[in-house]
PDB file of C-alpha atoms in Angstrom:
ATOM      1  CA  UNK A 121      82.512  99.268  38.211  1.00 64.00           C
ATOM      2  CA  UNK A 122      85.987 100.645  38.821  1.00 79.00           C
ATOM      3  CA  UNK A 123      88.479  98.568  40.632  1.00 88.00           C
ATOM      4  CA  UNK A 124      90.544 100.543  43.449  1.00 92.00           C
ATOM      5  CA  UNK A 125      92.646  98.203  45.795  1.00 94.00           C
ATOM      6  CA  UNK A 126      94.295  98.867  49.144  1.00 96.00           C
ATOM      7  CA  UNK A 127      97.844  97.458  50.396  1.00 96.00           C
ATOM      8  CA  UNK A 128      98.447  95.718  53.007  1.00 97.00           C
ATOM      9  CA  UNK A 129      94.700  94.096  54.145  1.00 96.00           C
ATOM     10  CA  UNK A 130      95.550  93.772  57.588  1.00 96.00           C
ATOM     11  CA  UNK A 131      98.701  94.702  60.026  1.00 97.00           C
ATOM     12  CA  UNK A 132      99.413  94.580  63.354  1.00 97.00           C
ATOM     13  CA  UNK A 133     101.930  96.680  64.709  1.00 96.00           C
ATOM     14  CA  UNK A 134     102.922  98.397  68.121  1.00 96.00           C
ATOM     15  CA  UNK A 135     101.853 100.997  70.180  1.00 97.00           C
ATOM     16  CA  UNK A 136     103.788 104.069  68.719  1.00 96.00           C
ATOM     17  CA  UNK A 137     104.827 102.723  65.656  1.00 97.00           C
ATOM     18  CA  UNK A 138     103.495 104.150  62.262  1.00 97.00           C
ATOM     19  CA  UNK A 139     101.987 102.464  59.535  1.00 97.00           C
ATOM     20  CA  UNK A 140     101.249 103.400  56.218  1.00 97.00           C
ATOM     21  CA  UNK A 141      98.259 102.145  54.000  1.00 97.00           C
ATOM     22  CA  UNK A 142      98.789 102.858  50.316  1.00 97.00           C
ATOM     23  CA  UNK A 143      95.177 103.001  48.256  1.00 95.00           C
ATOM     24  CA  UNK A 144      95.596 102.613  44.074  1.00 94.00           C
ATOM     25  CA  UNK A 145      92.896 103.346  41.163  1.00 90.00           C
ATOM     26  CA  UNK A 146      93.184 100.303  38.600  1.00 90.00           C
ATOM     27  CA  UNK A 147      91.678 101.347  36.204  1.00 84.00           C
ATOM     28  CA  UNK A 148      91.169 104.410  36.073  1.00 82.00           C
ATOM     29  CA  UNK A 149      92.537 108.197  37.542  1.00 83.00           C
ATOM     30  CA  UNK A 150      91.011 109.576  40.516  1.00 82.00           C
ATOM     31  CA  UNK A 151      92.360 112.926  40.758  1.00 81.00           C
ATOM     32  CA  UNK A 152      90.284 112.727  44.583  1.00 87.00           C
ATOM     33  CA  UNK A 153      90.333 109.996  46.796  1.00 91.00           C
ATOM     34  CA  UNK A 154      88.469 109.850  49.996  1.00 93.00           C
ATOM     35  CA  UNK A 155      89.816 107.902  53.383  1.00 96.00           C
ATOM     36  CA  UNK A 156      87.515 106.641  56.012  1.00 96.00           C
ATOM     37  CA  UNK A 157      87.239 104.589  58.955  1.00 96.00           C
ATOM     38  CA  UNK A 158      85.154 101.657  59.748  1.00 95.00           C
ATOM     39  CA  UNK A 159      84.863 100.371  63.962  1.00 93.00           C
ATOM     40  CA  UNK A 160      83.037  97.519  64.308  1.00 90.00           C
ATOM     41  CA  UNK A 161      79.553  97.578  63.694  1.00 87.00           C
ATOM     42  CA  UNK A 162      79.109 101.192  62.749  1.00 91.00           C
ATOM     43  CA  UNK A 163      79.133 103.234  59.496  1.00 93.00           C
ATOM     44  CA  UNK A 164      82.146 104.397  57.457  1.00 94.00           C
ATOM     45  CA  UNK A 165      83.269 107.736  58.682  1.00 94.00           C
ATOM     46  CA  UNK A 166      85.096 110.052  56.252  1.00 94.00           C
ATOM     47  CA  UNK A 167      88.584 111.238  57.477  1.00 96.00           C
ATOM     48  CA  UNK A 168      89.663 113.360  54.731  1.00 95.00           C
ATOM     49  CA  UNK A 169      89.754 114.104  50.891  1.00 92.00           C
ATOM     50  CA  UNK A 170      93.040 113.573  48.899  1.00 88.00           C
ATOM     51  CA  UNK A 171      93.300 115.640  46.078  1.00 84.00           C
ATOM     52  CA  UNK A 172      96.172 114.814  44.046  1.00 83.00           C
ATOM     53  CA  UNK A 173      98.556 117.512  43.858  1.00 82.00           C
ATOM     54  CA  UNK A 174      98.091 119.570  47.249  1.00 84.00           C
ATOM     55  CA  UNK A 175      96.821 119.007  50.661  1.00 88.00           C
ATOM     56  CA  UNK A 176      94.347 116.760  51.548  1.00 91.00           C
ATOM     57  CA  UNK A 177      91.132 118.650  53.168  1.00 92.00           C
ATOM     58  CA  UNK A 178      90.213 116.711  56.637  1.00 95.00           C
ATOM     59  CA  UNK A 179      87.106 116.545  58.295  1.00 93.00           C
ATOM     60  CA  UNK A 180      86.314 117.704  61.712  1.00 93.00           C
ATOM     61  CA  UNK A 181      88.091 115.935  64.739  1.00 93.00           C
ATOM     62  CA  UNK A 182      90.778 114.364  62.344  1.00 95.00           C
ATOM     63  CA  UNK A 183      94.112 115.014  63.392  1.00 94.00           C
ATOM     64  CA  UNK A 184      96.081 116.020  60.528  1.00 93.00           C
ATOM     65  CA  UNK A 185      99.648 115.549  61.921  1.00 94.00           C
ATOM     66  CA  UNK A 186      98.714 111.829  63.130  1.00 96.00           C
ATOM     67  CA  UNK A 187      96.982 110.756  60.031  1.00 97.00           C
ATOM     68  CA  UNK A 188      99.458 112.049  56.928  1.00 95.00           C
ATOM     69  CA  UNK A 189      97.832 111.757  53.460  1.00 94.00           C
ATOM     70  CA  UNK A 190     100.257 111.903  50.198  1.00 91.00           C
ATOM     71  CA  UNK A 191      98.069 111.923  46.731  1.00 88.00           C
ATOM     72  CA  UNK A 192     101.300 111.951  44.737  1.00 82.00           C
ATOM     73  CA  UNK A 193      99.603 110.569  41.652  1.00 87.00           C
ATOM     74  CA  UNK A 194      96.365 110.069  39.790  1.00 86.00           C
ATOM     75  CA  UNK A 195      96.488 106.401  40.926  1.00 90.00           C
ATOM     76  CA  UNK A 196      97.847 106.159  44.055  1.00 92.00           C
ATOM     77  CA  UNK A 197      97.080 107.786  48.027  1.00 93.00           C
ATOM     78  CA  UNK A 198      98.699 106.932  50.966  1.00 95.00           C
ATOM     79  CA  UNK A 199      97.536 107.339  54.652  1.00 97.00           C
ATOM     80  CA  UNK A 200      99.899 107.260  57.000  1.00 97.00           C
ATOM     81  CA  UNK A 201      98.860 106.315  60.714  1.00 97.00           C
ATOM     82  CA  UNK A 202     101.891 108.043  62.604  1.00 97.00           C
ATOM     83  CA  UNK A 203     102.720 107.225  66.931  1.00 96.00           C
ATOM     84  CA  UNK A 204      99.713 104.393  66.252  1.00 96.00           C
ATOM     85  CA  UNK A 205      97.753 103.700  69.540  1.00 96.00           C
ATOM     86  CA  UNK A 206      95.697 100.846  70.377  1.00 96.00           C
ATOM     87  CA  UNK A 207      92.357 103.022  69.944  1.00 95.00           C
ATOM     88  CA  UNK A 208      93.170 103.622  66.400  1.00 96.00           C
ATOM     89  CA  UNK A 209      92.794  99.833  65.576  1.00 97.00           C
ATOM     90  CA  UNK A 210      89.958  99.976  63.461  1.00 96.00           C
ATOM     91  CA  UNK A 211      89.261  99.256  59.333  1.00 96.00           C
ATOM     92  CA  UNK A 212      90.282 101.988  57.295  1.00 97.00           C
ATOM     93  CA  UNK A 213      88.908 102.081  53.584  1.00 97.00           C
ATOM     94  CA  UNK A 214      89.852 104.541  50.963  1.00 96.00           C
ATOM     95  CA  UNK A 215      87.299 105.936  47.481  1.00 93.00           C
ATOM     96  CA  UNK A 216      87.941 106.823  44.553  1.00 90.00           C
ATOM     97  CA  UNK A 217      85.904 108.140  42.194  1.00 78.00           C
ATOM     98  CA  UNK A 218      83.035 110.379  43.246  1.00 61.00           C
ATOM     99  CA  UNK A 219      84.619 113.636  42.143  1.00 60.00           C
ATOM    100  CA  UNK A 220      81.334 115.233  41.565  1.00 62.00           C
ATOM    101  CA  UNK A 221      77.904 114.972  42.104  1.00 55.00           C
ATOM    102  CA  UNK A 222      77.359 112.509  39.272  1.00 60.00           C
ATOM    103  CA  UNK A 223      80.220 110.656  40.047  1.00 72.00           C
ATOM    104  CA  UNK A 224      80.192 107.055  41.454  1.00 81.00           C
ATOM    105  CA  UNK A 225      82.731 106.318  44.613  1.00 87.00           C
ATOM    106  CA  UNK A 226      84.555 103.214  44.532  1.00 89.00           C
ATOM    107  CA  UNK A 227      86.023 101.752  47.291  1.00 93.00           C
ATOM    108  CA  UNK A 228      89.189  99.398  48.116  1.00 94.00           C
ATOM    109  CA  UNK A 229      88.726  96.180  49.999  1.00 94.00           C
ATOM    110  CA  UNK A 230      90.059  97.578  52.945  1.00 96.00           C
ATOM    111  CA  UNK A 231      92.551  97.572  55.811  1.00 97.00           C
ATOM    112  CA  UNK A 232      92.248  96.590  59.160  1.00 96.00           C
ATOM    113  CA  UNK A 233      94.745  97.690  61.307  1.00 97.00           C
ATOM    114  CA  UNK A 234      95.339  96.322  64.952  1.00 97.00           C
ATOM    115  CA  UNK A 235      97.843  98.760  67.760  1.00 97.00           C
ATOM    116  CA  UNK A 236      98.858  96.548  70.453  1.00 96.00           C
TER     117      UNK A 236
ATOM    118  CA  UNK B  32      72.940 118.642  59.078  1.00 45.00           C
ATOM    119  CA  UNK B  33      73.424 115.673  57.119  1.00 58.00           C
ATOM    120  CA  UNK B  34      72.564 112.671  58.908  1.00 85.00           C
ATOM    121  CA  UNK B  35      70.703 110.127  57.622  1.00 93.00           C
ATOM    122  CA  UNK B  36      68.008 107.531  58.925  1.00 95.00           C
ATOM    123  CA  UNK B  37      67.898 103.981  58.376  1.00 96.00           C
ATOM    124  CA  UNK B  38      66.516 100.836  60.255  1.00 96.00           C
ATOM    125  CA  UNK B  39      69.070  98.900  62.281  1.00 95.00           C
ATOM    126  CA  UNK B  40      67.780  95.728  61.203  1.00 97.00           C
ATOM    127  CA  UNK B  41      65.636  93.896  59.153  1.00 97.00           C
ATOM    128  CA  UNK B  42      64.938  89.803  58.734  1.00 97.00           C
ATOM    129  CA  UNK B  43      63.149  88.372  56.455  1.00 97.00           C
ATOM    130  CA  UNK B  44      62.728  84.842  54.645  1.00 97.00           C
ATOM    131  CA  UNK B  45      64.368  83.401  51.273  1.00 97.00           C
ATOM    132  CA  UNK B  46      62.567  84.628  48.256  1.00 97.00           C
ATOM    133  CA  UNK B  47      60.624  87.616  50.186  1.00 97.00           C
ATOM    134  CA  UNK B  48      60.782  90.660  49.357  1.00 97.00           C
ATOM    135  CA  UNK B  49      62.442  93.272  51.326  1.00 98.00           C
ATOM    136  CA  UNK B  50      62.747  97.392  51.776  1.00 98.00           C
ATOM    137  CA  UNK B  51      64.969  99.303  53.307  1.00 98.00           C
ATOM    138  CA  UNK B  52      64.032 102.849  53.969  1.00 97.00           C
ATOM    139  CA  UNK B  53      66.354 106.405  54.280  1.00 97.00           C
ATOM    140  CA  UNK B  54      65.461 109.442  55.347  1.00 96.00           C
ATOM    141  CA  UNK B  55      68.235 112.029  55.195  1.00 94.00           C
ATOM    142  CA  UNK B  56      68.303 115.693  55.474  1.00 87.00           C
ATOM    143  CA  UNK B  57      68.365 118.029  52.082  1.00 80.00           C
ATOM    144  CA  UNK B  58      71.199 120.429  52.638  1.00 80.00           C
ATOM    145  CA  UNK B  59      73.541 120.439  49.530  1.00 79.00           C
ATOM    146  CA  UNK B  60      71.972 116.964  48.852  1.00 87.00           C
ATOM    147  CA  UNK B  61      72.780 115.776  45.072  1.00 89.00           C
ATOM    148  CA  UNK B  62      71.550 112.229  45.345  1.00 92.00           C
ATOM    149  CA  UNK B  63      71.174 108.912  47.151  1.00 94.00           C
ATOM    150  CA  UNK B  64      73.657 106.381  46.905  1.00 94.00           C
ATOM    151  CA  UNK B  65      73.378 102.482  48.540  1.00 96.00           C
ATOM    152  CA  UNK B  66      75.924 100.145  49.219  1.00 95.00           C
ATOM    153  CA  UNK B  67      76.236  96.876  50.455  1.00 97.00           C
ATOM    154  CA  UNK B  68      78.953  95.397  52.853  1.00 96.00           C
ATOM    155  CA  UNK B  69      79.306  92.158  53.938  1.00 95.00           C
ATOM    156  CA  UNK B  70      81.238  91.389  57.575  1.00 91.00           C
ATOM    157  CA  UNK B  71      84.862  92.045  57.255  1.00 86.00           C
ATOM    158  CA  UNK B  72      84.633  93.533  54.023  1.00 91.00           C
ATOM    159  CA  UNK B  73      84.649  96.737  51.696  1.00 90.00           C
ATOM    160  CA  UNK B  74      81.286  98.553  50.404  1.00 92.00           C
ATOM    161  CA  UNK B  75      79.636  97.995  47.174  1.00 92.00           C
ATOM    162  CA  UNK B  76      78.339 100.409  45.103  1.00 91.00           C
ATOM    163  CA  UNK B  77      74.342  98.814  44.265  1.00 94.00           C
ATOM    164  CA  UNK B  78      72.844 101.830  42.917  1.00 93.00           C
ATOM    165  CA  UNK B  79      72.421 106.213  42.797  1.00 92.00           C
ATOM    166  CA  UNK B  80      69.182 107.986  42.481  1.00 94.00           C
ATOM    167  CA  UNK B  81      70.105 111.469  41.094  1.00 91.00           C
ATOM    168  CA  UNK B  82      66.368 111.968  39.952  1.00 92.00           C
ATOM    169  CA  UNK B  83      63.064 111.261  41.802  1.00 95.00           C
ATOM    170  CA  UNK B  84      61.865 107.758  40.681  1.00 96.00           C
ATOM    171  CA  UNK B  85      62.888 103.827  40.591  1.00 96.00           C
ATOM    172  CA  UNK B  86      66.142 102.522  39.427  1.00 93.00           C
ATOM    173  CA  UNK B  87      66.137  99.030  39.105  1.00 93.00           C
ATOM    174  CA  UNK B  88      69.018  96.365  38.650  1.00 88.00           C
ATOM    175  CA  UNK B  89      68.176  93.132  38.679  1.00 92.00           C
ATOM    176  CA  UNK B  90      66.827  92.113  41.916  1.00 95.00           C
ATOM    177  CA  UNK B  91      67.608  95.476  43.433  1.00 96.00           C
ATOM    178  CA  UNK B  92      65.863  98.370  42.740  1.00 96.00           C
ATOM    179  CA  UNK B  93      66.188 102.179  44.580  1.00 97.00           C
ATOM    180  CA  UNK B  94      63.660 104.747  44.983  1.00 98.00           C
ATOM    181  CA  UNK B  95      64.059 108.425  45.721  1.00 97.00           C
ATOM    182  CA  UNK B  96      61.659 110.629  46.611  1.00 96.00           C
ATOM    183  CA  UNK B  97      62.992 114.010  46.936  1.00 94.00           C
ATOM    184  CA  UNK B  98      60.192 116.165  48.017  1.00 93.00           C
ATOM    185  CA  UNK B  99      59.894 113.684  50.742  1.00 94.00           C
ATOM    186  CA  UNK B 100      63.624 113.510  52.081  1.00 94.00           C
ATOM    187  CA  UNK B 101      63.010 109.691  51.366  1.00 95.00           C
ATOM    188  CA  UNK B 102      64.459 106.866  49.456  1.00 97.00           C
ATOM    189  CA  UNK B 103      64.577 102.974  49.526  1.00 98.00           C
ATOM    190  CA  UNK B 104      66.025 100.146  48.698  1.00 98.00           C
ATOM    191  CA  UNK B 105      63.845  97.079  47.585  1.00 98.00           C
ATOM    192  CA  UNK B 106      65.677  93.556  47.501  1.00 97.00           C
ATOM    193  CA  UNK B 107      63.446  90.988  45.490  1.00 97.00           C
ATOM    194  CA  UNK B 108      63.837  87.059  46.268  1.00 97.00           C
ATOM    195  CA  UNK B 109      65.803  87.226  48.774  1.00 97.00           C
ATOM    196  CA  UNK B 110      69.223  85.140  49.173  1.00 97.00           C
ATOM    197  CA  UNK B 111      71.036  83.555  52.116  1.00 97.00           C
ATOM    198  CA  UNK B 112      74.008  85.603  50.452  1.00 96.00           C
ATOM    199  CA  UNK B 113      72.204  88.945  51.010  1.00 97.00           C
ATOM    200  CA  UNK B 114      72.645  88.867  54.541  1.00 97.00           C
ATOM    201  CA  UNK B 115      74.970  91.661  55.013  1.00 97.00           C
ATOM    202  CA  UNK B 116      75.323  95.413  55.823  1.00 97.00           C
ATOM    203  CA  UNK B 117      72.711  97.619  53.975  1.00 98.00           C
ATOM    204  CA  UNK B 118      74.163 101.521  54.308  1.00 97.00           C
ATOM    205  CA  UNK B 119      72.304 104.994  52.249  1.00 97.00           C
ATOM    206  CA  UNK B 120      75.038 107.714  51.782  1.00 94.00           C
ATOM    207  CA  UNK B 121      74.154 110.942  51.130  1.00 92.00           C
ATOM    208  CA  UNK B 122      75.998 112.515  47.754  1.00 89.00           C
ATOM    209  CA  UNK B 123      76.981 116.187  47.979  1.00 84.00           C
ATOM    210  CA  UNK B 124      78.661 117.281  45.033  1.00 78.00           C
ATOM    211  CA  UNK B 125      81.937 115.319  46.000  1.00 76.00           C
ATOM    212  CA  UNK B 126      81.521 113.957  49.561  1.00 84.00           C
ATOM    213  CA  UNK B 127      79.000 110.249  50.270  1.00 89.00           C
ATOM    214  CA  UNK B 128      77.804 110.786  54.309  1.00 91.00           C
ATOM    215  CA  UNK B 129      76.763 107.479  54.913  1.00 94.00           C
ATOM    216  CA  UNK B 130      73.855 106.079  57.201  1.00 94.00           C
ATOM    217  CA  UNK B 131      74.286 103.915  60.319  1.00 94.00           C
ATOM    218  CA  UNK B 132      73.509 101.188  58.131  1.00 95.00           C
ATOM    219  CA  UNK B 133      70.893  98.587  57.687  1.00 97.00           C
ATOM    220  CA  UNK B 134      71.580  94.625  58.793  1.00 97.00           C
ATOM    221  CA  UNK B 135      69.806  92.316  57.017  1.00 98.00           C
ATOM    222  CA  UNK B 136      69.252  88.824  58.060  1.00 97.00           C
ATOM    223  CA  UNK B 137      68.163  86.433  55.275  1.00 97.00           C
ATOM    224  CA  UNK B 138      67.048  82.721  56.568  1.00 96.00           C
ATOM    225  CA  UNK B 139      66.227  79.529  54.921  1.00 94.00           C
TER     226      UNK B 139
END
């Protein structure tokens, strides 16, 4: 399968700092990526869709303004966690692939993020 | 809506067999995806059912029944390392919606 990986793996960081998680494609382009977030013991719940190019499309209850998404490239997103607060800490894991419905989505190894 | 159904948990035995059933609801539904995830780490794709019918892939193998809303994942001789995370996902045409995910717990 592809290969997408995610920088850094973990940070810690204080309350109303930001932090920004970058997400690449190896080895291949993903023109959409897809960010989600993981607490513990419950499913992966999709943020928003990067598209590479113009704004990323977010899904209900996501604040746009706190979580900034950059597709810049066909290889490379970046989420952005701005004024972080504890109750964001949580495992955040980016896709790639999946474009359309025969499509397979990839995912990075993820990052898990602690706001003290 | 597009939630999806899934058993908490499931145990089992080395070298049993094992099924994990999804039921998920069919609006703008394109196919059924499963992953695996073990603790602390990122999903893995294990297989897609597009079509009704079995896909098999080594000692996995997922079903999808379409006129039933129903699919299922079937884990053959079970491993201690198959204790992990078991989640469907729901493909629309570019979006997974996962499940609440499956834990299975493989012992000797």
């Amino acid at each position: 399968g592809a290969v997408v990986s995610q920088h850094p793996s973990w940070v810690i960081c204080k309350s109303g700092t930001s932090v920004k998680i970058e997400c690449r494609s190896l080895d291949f382009q993903a023109t959409t990526m897809f960010w989600y977030r993981q607490f513990p013991k419950q499913s992966l719940m999709l943020m928003a869709t990067s598209n590479e190019g113009s704004k990323a499309t977010y899904e209900q209850g996501v604040e746009k303004d706190k979580f900034l998404i950059n597709h810049a490239s066909l290889t490379l997103s970046t989420l952005t966690v701005t004024s972080a607060h504890p109750e964001d800490s949580s495992f955040y894991i980016c896709g790639a692939g999946g474009r359309s419905n025969t499509d397979t989505q990839y995912f990075g190894p993820g990052t898990r993020l602690t706001v003290l | 809506g597009q939630s999806l159904e899934q058993p908490s948990e499931v145990t089992a035995v080395e070298g049993a067999i094992v099924q994990i059933n999804c039921t998920y609801q069919t609006s703008g539904f394109y196919g059924l995806s499963w992953y695996q995830q073990h603790d602390g780490g990122a999903p893995t794709f294990l297989s897609y059912n597009g079509l009704d019918g079995l896909e098999e892939t080594g000692r996995f193998s997922s079903f999808l029944s379409r006129s039933d809303s129903y699919g299922y994942l079937l884990l053959q001789e079970l491993q201690m390392k198959d204790s992990a995370s078991y989640f469907c996902a729901r493909k629309g045409y570019s979006t997974l919606t996962f499940g609440k995910g499956t834990m299975l717990l493989v012992s000797p």
